Amino acid sequence: MRFRETQVIVLANQKGGCGKTSSTVSTAAAFADLGYDVCVVDTDPQCNATDNLGVDPDQSIREGRYTLADAYLSKVPATKIRVHPEGRFGGRLSVVPGHRALSSVSARLENEVIQYLTDENTSHLDGEDLRREHRMRLRHSIDSLRGVVDIVLIDTPPNLDFLMTSALIAADWYVVPVFPSGYDLKGLEVLTRTIEKVRNQYNPKLNLAGVLLGNYDRTTSLDRQIHEFLRNRFTPALVFGTTITRSVRYREAAMGRITIFEHPEGKEQASQYVALVREMINRGAKGAFGATINPLPDQETVRRVIGDEPTVSEVANG
Ligand SMILES: Nc1ncnc2c1ncn2[C@@H]1O[C@H](COP(=O)(O)OP(=O)(O)OP(=O)(O)O)[C@@H](O)[C@H]1O
Ligand SMILES: [Mg+2]
């Protein structure tokens, strides 16, 4: 372990197809490539991150191993679930595999609450306590990785349900990936409100690491305008200076179940993620991540700038 403390980062945006998985996997690979110990935690029932990293959850189960569903249902610590994809990044990259059963975890836990409340010795408020404990299960599982790996990266599903909430509760930082196409600031507003609730009720230390613009084409003027708009609107401190260029290599890598770092023609793309990771390290909290050259904004600033309601036409009109 190279950091003084483990940093847990969640990639969150309830919008589908905005680069959450691609950036989770590529950022993890960048940290591992730079010599850090990294663990990817896949909370998405689609299991794209698990799949991209070459892990088959059904195979894991056949071999008697756990998946992330067991963290929620049986409180299994992440250290007991994670697997190390063989021969990759010198064993510095591990995965806590997702499973499609994650999609029913919330309903199963709610059933537990209902069962519990049928006991005449329980009150309605006991049910609330149990729900609260369920929301904390991912955090407790991931806490087992603290002091073991440098970085935990959590990939999330495209909604604000139980799984996303539990991921926000488990994290120290959140990154908001956005694509310039179909960009919807209203979505960010809802996300920010959810994060405020998580901070108030569960995780006051959750902070924004940055907004990450991916699938970016600097030759397209609208894409450039959107980047500029983001930096003006959110302040440059909130938007990563590093953008991730549009490239077919990401889909090729995903289909080949390799990371962009392992793609024979992925050098240029990989170097962008190395730049991103360096930016993250520089912007991180002093003492934990390293030196701070571009300090992170406080959450009040985040709420203020994202809480406003700019329209997409503002983007188009500059
Ligand atoms: N920089 C990029 N250039 C081109 N394509 C990209 C880039 N980044 C990601 N993609 C592709 O865009 C698609 C969506 O990306 P990704 O799966 O990472 O999004 P997501 O937010 O995880 O989606 P979901 O919400 O469904 O989980 C994928 O096919 C991915 O390969
Ligand atoms: Mg995804």
Tab-separated table of C-alpha atoms and ligand atoms in Angstrom:
chain	number	residue	atom	x	y	z
A	1	MET	CA	0.000	0.000	0.000
A	2	ARG	CA	1.363	3.409	-0.970
A	3	PHE	CA	-1.271	5.847	0.276
A	4	ARG	CA	-1.400	6.516	3.972
A	5	GLU	CA	-5.105	5.736	3.912
A	6	THR	CA	-7.324	3.814	1.524
A	7	GLN	CA	-9.435	6.079	-0.693
A	8	VAL	CA	-12.865	4.840	-1.768
A	9	ILE	CA	-14.164	6.461	-4.955
A	10	VAL	CA	-17.610	5.914	-6.460
A	11	LEU	CA	-18.441	6.755	-10.071
A	12	ALA	CA	-21.988	7.985	-9.923
A	13	ASN	CA	-24.506	9.274	-12.441
A	14	GLN	CA	-27.989	7.848	-12.717
A	15	LYS	CA	-27.903	8.473	-16.452
A	16	GLY	CA	-27.270	5.316	-18.469
A	17	GLY	CA	-24.296	5.060	-20.821
A	18	CYS	CA	-22.260	8.054	-19.649
A	19	GLY	CA	-18.973	6.231	-19.096
A	20	LYS	CA	-19.271	4.988	-15.497
A	21	THR	CA	-18.052	1.475	-16.200
A	22	SER	CA	-15.509	2.406	-18.823
A	23	SER	CA	-13.986	5.025	-16.492
A	24	THR	CA	-14.102	2.752	-13.431
A	25	VAL	CA	-12.177	0.041	-15.235
A	26	SER	CA	-9.725	2.399	-16.980
A	27	THR	CA	-9.042	4.446	-13.830
A	28	ALA	CA	-8.465	1.245	-11.876
A	29	ALA	CA	-6.038	0.064	-14.541
A	30	ALA	CA	-4.237	3.436	-14.449
A	31	PHE	CA	-3.750	3.277	-10.679
A	32	ALA	CA	-2.553	-0.341	-10.950
A	33	ASP	CA	-0.232	0.589	-13.819
A	34	LEU	CA	1.304	3.315	-11.633
A	35	GLY	CA	1.986	0.710	-8.943
A	36	TYR	CA	-0.981	1.227	-6.610
A	37	ASP	CA	-3.116	-1.594	-5.201
A	38	VAL	CA	-6.652	-1.237	-6.524
A	39	CYS	CA	-9.931	-3.036	-6.008
A	40	VAL	CA	-12.958	-2.587	-8.286
A	41	VAL	CA	-16.327	-3.175	-6.622
A	42	ASP	CA	-19.174	-3.822	-9.055
A	43	THR	CA	-22.585	-2.889	-7.650
A	44	ASP	CA	-24.324	-3.037	-11.043
A	45	PRO	CA	-26.458	-6.152	-11.712
A	46	GLN	CA	-25.429	-5.766	-15.396
A	47	CYS	CA	-21.907	-6.687	-14.198
A	48	ASN	CA	-20.172	-4.855	-17.056
A	49	ALA	CA	-17.113	-3.945	-14.962
A	50	THR	CA	-16.809	-7.525	-13.721
A	51	ASP	CA	-17.100	-8.766	-17.275
A	52	ASN	CA	-14.650	-6.169	-18.673
A	53	LEU	CA	-12.095	-7.355	-16.144
A	54	GLY	CA	-12.507	-10.933	-17.315
A	55	VAL	CA	-14.281	-12.293	-14.244
A	56	ASP	CA	-17.284	-14.601	-14.601
A	57	PRO	CA	-19.494	-14.395	-11.468
A	58	ASP	CA	-21.283	-17.685	-12.246
A	59	GLN	CA	-17.927	-19.422	-12.510
A	60	SER	CA	-16.970	-17.874	-9.150
A	61	ILE	CA	-20.130	-19.283	-7.583
A	62	ARG	CA	-19.515	-22.720	-9.125
A	63	GLU	CA	-16.077	-22.648	-7.530
A	64	GLY	CA	-17.648	-21.938	-4.156
A	65	ARG	CA	-16.698	-18.261	-4.059
A	66	TYR	CA	-18.783	-15.246	-3.162
A	67	THR	CA	-20.072	-12.292	-5.186
A	68	LEU	CA	-21.042	-8.804	-4.038
A	69	ALA	CA	-24.630	-10.001	-3.475
A	70	ASP	CA	-23.249	-11.883	-0.435
A	71	ALA	CA	-21.990	-8.615	1.055
A	72	TYR	CA	-25.588	-7.365	1.103
A	73	LEU	CA	-27.349	-10.602	1.982
A	74	SER	CA	-24.851	-12.261	4.338
A	75	LYS	CA	-22.559	-9.400	5.389
A	76	VAL	CA	-19.477	-10.995	3.786
A	77	PRO	CA	-16.446	-8.658	3.895
A	78	ALA	CA	-15.064	-7.538	0.519
A	79	THR	CA	-11.660	-8.997	1.402
A	80	LYS	CA	-13.294	-12.445	1.306
A	81	ILE	CA	-15.102	-11.783	-1.970
A	82	ARG	CA	-12.435	-10.171	-4.118
A	83	VAL	CA	-10.608	-12.106	-6.803
A	84	HIS	CA	-7.368	-11.238	-8.606
A	85	PRO	CA	-7.691	-11.664	-12.377
A	86	GLU	CA	-4.714	-13.822	-13.198
A	87	GLY	CA	-1.504	-12.414	-14.645
A	88	ARG	CA	-2.748	-8.818	-14.830
A	89	PHE	CA	-1.071	-5.740	-13.397
A	90	GLY	CA	1.186	-7.909	-11.283
A	91	GLY	CA	-1.716	-8.859	-9.020
A	92	ARG	CA	-2.296	-5.229	-8.024
A	93	LEU	CA	-5.818	-5.179	-9.481
A	94	SER	CA	-8.611	-7.106	-7.781
A	95	VAL	CA	-12.355	-7.309	-8.353
A	96	VAL	CA	-15.341	-7.778	-6.096
A	97	PRO	CA	-17.587	-9.307	-8.742
A	98	GLY	CA	-21.154	-8.204	-9.235
A	99	HIS	CA	-23.940	-10.661	-9.952
A	100	ARG	CA	-27.360	-10.367	-11.581
A	101	ALA	CA	-28.829	-11.354	-8.192
A	102	LEU	CA	-27.937	-7.815	-7.073
A	103	SER	CA	-31.115	-6.688	-8.825
A	104	SER	CA	-33.256	-8.498	-6.236
A	105	VAL	CA	-31.166	-7.661	-3.161
A	106	SER	CA	-33.231	-4.623	-2.248
A	107	ALA	CA	-36.553	-6.545	-2.430
A	108	ARG	CA	-35.122	-9.431	-0.421
A	109	LEU	CA	-33.869	-7.127	2.308
A	110	GLU	CA	-37.197	-5.296	2.385
A	111	ASN	CA	-38.864	-8.675	2.869
A	112	GLU	CA	-36.625	-9.206	5.876
A	113	VAL	CA	-37.915	-5.913	7.288
A	114	ILE	CA	-41.536	-6.936	6.726
A	115	GLN	CA	-40.942	-10.323	8.367
A	116	TYR	CA	-39.212	-8.663	11.268
A	117	LEU	CA	-42.108	-6.262	11.789
A	118	THR	CA	-44.631	-9.118	12.051
A	119	ASP	CA	-43.005	-9.946	15.378
A	120	GLU	CA	-45.192	-8.382	18.046
A	121	ASN	CA	-42.117	-7.294	19.977
A	122	THR	CA	-40.991	-4.907	17.269
A	123	SER	CA	-42.114	-1.383	16.450
A	124	HIS	CA	-42.237	0.518	13.183
A	125	LEU	CA	-39.051	2.341	14.179
A	126	ASP	CA	-37.199	-0.961	14.607
A	127	GLY	CA	-37.957	-1.524	10.925
A	128	GLU	CA	-36.303	1.818	10.131
A	129	ASP	CA	-33.216	0.781	12.103
A	130	LEU	CA	-33.007	-2.428	10.119
A	131	ARG	CA	-33.332	-0.571	6.789
A	132	ARG	CA	-30.552	1.731	7.902
A	133	GLU	CA	-28.365	-1.244	8.732
A	134	HIS	CA	-29.062	-2.720	5.278
A	135	ARG	CA	-27.953	0.525	3.582
A	136	MET	CA	-24.694	0.369	5.562
A	137	ARG	CA	-23.850	-3.219	4.601
A	138	LEU	CA	-21.814	-2.327	1.525
A	139	ARG	CA	-19.854	0.216	3.543
A	140	HIS	CA	-19.088	-2.334	6.244
A	141	SER	CA	-18.012	-4.871	3.626
A	142	ILE	CA	-15.761	-2.370	1.817
A	143	ASP	CA	-14.295	-1.128	5.112
A	144	SER	CA	-12.462	-4.477	5.270
A	145	LEU	CA	-10.336	-3.208	2.339
A	146	ARG	CA	-9.202	-0.122	4.279
A	147	GLY	CA	-5.523	-0.439	5.034
A	148	VAL	CA	-5.283	-3.274	2.469
A	149	VAL	CA	-5.490	-1.483	-0.908
A	150	ASP	CA	-4.738	2.106	-1.946
A	151	ILE	CA	-7.866	2.663	-3.974
A	152	VAL	CA	-11.336	1.165	-4.127
A	153	LEU	CA	-13.376	2.119	-7.207
A	154	ILE	CA	-17.108	1.448	-7.134
A	155	ASP	CA	-19.063	1.078	-10.370
A	156	THR	CA	-22.786	1.782	-10.037
A	157	PRO	CA	-26.018	1.052	-11.905
A	158	PRO	CA	-27.835	3.784	-13.877
A	159	ASN	CA	-30.450	4.747	-11.277
A	160	LEU	CA	-30.670	6.160	-7.748
A	161	ASP	CA	-31.983	3.005	-6.098
A	162	PHE	CA	-30.799	1.102	-3.049
A	163	LEU	CA	-27.569	-0.079	-4.709
A	164	MET	CA	-26.498	3.449	-5.695
A	165	THR	CA	-27.410	4.825	-2.275
A	166	SER	CA	-25.388	2.146	-0.523
A	167	ALA	CA	-22.437	2.881	-2.832
A	168	LEU	CA	-22.586	6.609	-1.970
A	169	ILE	CA	-22.696	5.690	1.712
A	170	ALA	CA	-19.605	3.509	1.292
A	171	ALA	CA	-17.420	6.077	-0.493
A	172	ASP	CA	-15.072	8.915	0.469
A	173	TRP	CA	-15.228	10.581	-2.951
A	174	TYR	CA	-17.566	10.664	-5.902
A	175	VAL	CA	-16.705	11.265	-9.529
A	176	VAL	CA	-19.483	12.253	-11.931
A	177	PRO	CA	-18.805	10.960	-15.439
A	178	VAL	CA	-20.662	12.743	-18.243
A	179	PHE	CA	-20.713	12.425	-22.008
A	180	PRO	CA	-21.227	15.610	-24.042
A	181	SER	CA	-24.047	14.061	-26.048
A	182	GLY	CA	-27.534	14.269	-24.551
A	183	TYR	CA	-26.033	15.958	-21.543
A	184	ASP	CA	-28.659	16.683	-18.956
A	185	LEU	CA	-27.853	19.054	-16.113
A	186	LYS	CA	-31.175	18.408	-14.458
A	187	GLY	CA	-29.967	14.859	-13.818
A	188	LEU	CA	-26.975	16.251	-11.950
A	189	GLU	CA	-29.285	18.316	-9.814
A	190	VAL	CA	-31.186	15.198	-8.684
A	191	LEU	CA	-27.885	13.424	-8.082
A	192	THR	CA	-26.655	16.326	-5.949
A	193	ARG	CA	-29.833	16.284	-3.893
A	194	THR	CA	-29.411	12.557	-3.281
A	195	ILE	CA	-25.798	13.111	-2.286
A	196	GLU	CA	-26.855	15.853	0.140
A	197	LYS	CA	-29.219	13.382	1.817
A	198	VAL	CA	-26.526	10.738	2.002
A	199	ARG	CA	-24.148	13.287	3.519
A	200	ASN	CA	-26.683	14.484	6.077
A	201	GLN	CA	-27.932	11.096	7.137
A	202	TYR	CA	-25.092	8.637	6.610
A	203	ASN	CA	-21.789	9.849	5.246
A	204	PRO	CA	-20.796	13.472	6.023
A	205	LYS	CA	-17.319	12.896	4.591
A	206	LEU	CA	-18.510	12.184	1.040
A	207	ASN	CA	-16.933	14.757	-1.302
A	208	LEU	CA	-16.840	15.469	-5.002
A	209	ALA	CA	-13.505	14.555	-6.608
A	210	GLY	CA	-14.592	16.001	-9.944
A	211	VAL	CA	-16.828	15.940	-12.996
A	212	LEU	CA	-15.235	13.849	-15.753
A	213	LEU	CA	-16.038	14.604	-19.384
A	214	GLY	CA	-15.666	11.502	-21.557
A	215	ASN	CA	-16.442	10.483	-25.128
A	216	TYR	CA	-15.096	13.907	-25.994
A	217	ASP	CA	-14.257	15.110	-29.473
A	218	ARG	CA	-12.179	18.265	-29.341
A	219	THR	CA	-12.683	18.808	-33.082
A	220	THR	CA	-16.432	19.246	-32.517
A	221	SER	CA	-17.303	22.762	-31.452
A	222	LEU	CA	-20.333	21.698	-29.396
A	223	ASP	CA	-18.135	19.315	-27.374
A	224	ARG	CA	-15.637	22.122	-26.758
A	225	GLN	CA	-18.447	24.453	-25.764
A	226	ILE	CA	-19.804	21.883	-23.330
A	227	HIS	CA	-16.400	21.472	-21.683
A	228	GLU	CA	-16.052	25.222	-21.398
A	229	PHE	CA	-19.602	25.478	-20.100
A	230	LEU	CA	-18.934	22.845	-17.452
A	231	ARG	CA	-15.789	24.631	-16.289
A	232	ASN	CA	-17.567	27.986	-16.114
A	233	ARG	CA	-20.674	26.658	-14.526
A	234	PHE	CA	-19.088	24.287	-12.026
A	235	THR	CA	-15.837	26.243	-11.596
A	236	PRO	CA	-12.652	24.709	-13.015
A	237	ALA	CA	-11.959	23.152	-9.621
A	238	LEU	CA	-14.999	20.915	-10.013
A	239	VAL	CA	-14.262	19.675	-13.525
A	240	PHE	CA	-11.232	17.541	-14.282
A	241	GLY	CA	-8.901	19.298	-16.701
A	242	THR	CA	-8.277	15.903	-18.270
A	243	THR	CA	-10.954	14.900	-20.765
A	244	ILE	CA	-11.347	11.420	-22.202
A	245	THR	CA	-11.369	11.462	-25.976
A	246	ARG	CA	-13.925	9.568	-28.020
A	247	SER	CA	-12.406	6.362	-29.325
A	248	VAL	CA	-13.601	3.000	-30.565
A	249	ARG	CA	-10.758	1.384	-28.580
A	250	TYR	CA	-12.924	1.407	-25.435
A	251	ARG	CA	-15.591	-0.768	-27.000
A	252	GLU	CA	-12.936	-3.015	-28.471
A	253	ALA	CA	-11.290	-3.387	-25.064
A	254	ALA	CA	-14.626	-4.112	-23.363
A	255	MET	CA	-15.484	-6.739	-25.954
A	256	GLY	CA	-12.064	-8.333	-25.554
A	257	ARG	CA	-12.493	-8.277	-21.746
A	258	ILE	CA	-9.289	-6.297	-21.345
A	259	THR	CA	-8.575	-2.797	-20.098
A	260	ILE	CA	-7.452	0.020	-22.359
A	261	PHE	CA	-3.978	-0.446	-20.858
A	262	GLU	CA	-3.860	-3.967	-22.244
A	263	HIS	CA	-5.193	-3.008	-25.679
A	264	PRO	CA	-2.298	-3.155	-28.173
A	265	GLU	CA	-3.504	0.108	-29.745
A	266	GLY	CA	-4.705	1.792	-26.569
A	267	LYS	CA	-1.580	3.747	-25.634
A	268	GLU	CA	-2.985	7.196	-26.277
A	269	GLN	CA	-6.238	6.428	-24.408
A	270	ALA	CA	-4.321	4.878	-21.510
A	271	SER	CA	-2.169	7.996	-21.207
A	272	GLN	CA	-5.312	10.105	-20.683
A	273	TYR	CA	-6.315	7.948	-17.736
A	274	VAL	CA	-2.794	8.225	-16.311
A	275	ALA	CA	-3.190	12.015	-16.556
A	276	LEU	CA	-6.586	11.781	-14.854
A	277	VAL	CA	-5.195	9.694	-12.007
A	278	ARG	CA	-2.319	12.128	-11.511
A	279	GLU	CA	-4.865	14.924	-11.368
A	280	MET	CA	-6.909	12.984	-8.800
A	281	ILE	CA	-3.842	12.374	-6.661
A	282	ASN	CA	-2.891	16.050	-6.794
A	283	ARG	CA	-6.394	17.179	-5.952
A	284	GLY	CA	-6.915	14.693	-3.154
A	285	ALA	CA	-6.896	15.518	0.510
A	286	LYS	CA	-3.524	16.472	1.877
A	287	GLY	CA	-1.957	13.693	3.863
A	288	ALA	CA	-4.238	11.000	2.547
A	289	PHE	CA	-3.819	11.228	-1.199
A	290	GLY	CA	-0.690	13.349	-1.429
A	291	ALA	CA	-0.020	17.058	-1.848
A	292	THR	CA	-2.888	19.351	-2.786
A	293	ILE	CA	-2.148	21.702	-5.671
A	294	ASN	CA	-5.694	22.392	-6.713
A	295	PRO	CA	-7.818	22.148	-3.591
A	296	LEU	CA	-11.222	20.539	-3.777
A	297	PRO	CA	-14.242	22.775	-3.309
A	298	ASP	CA	-16.354	22.385	-0.211
A	299	GLN	CA	-19.695	20.654	-0.544
A	300	GLU	CA	-21.599	23.906	-0.078
A	301	THR	CA	-20.004	25.225	-3.290
A	302	VAL	CA	-20.887	21.996	-5.050
A	303	ARG	CA	-24.489	22.229	-3.929
A	304	ARG	CA	-24.704	25.861	-4.935
A	305	VAL	CA	-23.326	25.457	-8.436
A	306	ILE	CA	-24.993	22.164	-9.276
A	307	GLY	CA	-28.186	23.037	-7.448
A	308	ASP	CA	-28.914	25.864	-9.902
A	309	GLU	CA	-30.951	24.927	-12.868
A	310	PRO	CA	-29.103	25.781	-16.059
A	311	THR	CA	-30.639	24.497	-19.246
A	312	VAL	CA	-29.090	22.510	-22.014
A	313	SER	CA	-29.815	25.374	-24.416
A	314	GLU	CA	-27.440	27.470	-22.317
A	315	VAL	CA	-24.806	24.924	-23.252
A	316	ALA	CA	-25.621	25.079	-26.923
A	317	ASN	CA	-25.736	28.867	-26.898
A	318	GLY	CA	-22.538	29.107	-24.907
B	1	LIG	N1	-14.228	7.660	-24.527
B	1	LIG	C1	-15.086	6.863	-25.148
B	1	LIG	N2	-15.162	6.864	-26.503
B	1	LIG	C2	-16.032	6.078	-27.158
B	1	LIG	N3	-16.844	5.214	-26.569
B	1	LIG	C3	-16.817	5.154	-25.222
B	1	LIG	C4	-15.942	5.960	-24.439
B	1	LIG	N4	-16.140	5.670	-23.142
B	1	LIG	C5	-17.081	4.720	-23.107
B	1	LIG	N5	-17.493	4.405	-24.348
B	1	LIG	C6	-18.517	3.438	-24.741
B	1	LIG	O1	-19.791	4.009	-24.443
B	1	LIG	C7	-20.684	3.008	-23.972
B	1	LIG	C8	-21.201	3.409	-22.596
B	1	LIG	O2	-20.106	3.464	-21.685
B	1	LIG	P1	-20.170	2.765	-20.270
B	1	LIG	O3	-20.669	1.359	-20.380
B	1	LIG	O4	-18.879	2.980	-19.608
B	1	LIG	O5	-21.307	3.666	-19.598
B	1	LIG	P2	-22.104	3.408	-18.236
B	1	LIG	O6	-22.417	4.742	-17.679
B	1	LIG	O7	-21.377	2.454	-17.380
B	1	LIG	O8	-23.420	2.701	-18.784
B	1	LIG	P3	-24.583	2.034	-17.858
B	1	LIG	O9	-25.316	3.181	-17.274
B	1	LIG	O10	-25.389	1.214	-18.815
B	1	LIG	O11	-23.895	1.196	-16.837
B	1	LIG	C9	-19.906	1.712	-23.975
B	1	LIG	O12	-20.157	1.015	-25.161
B	1	LIG	C10	-18.454	2.165	-23.936
B	1	LIG	O13	-17.583	1.219	-24.536
B	2	MG	MG	-22.016	0.673	-16.508
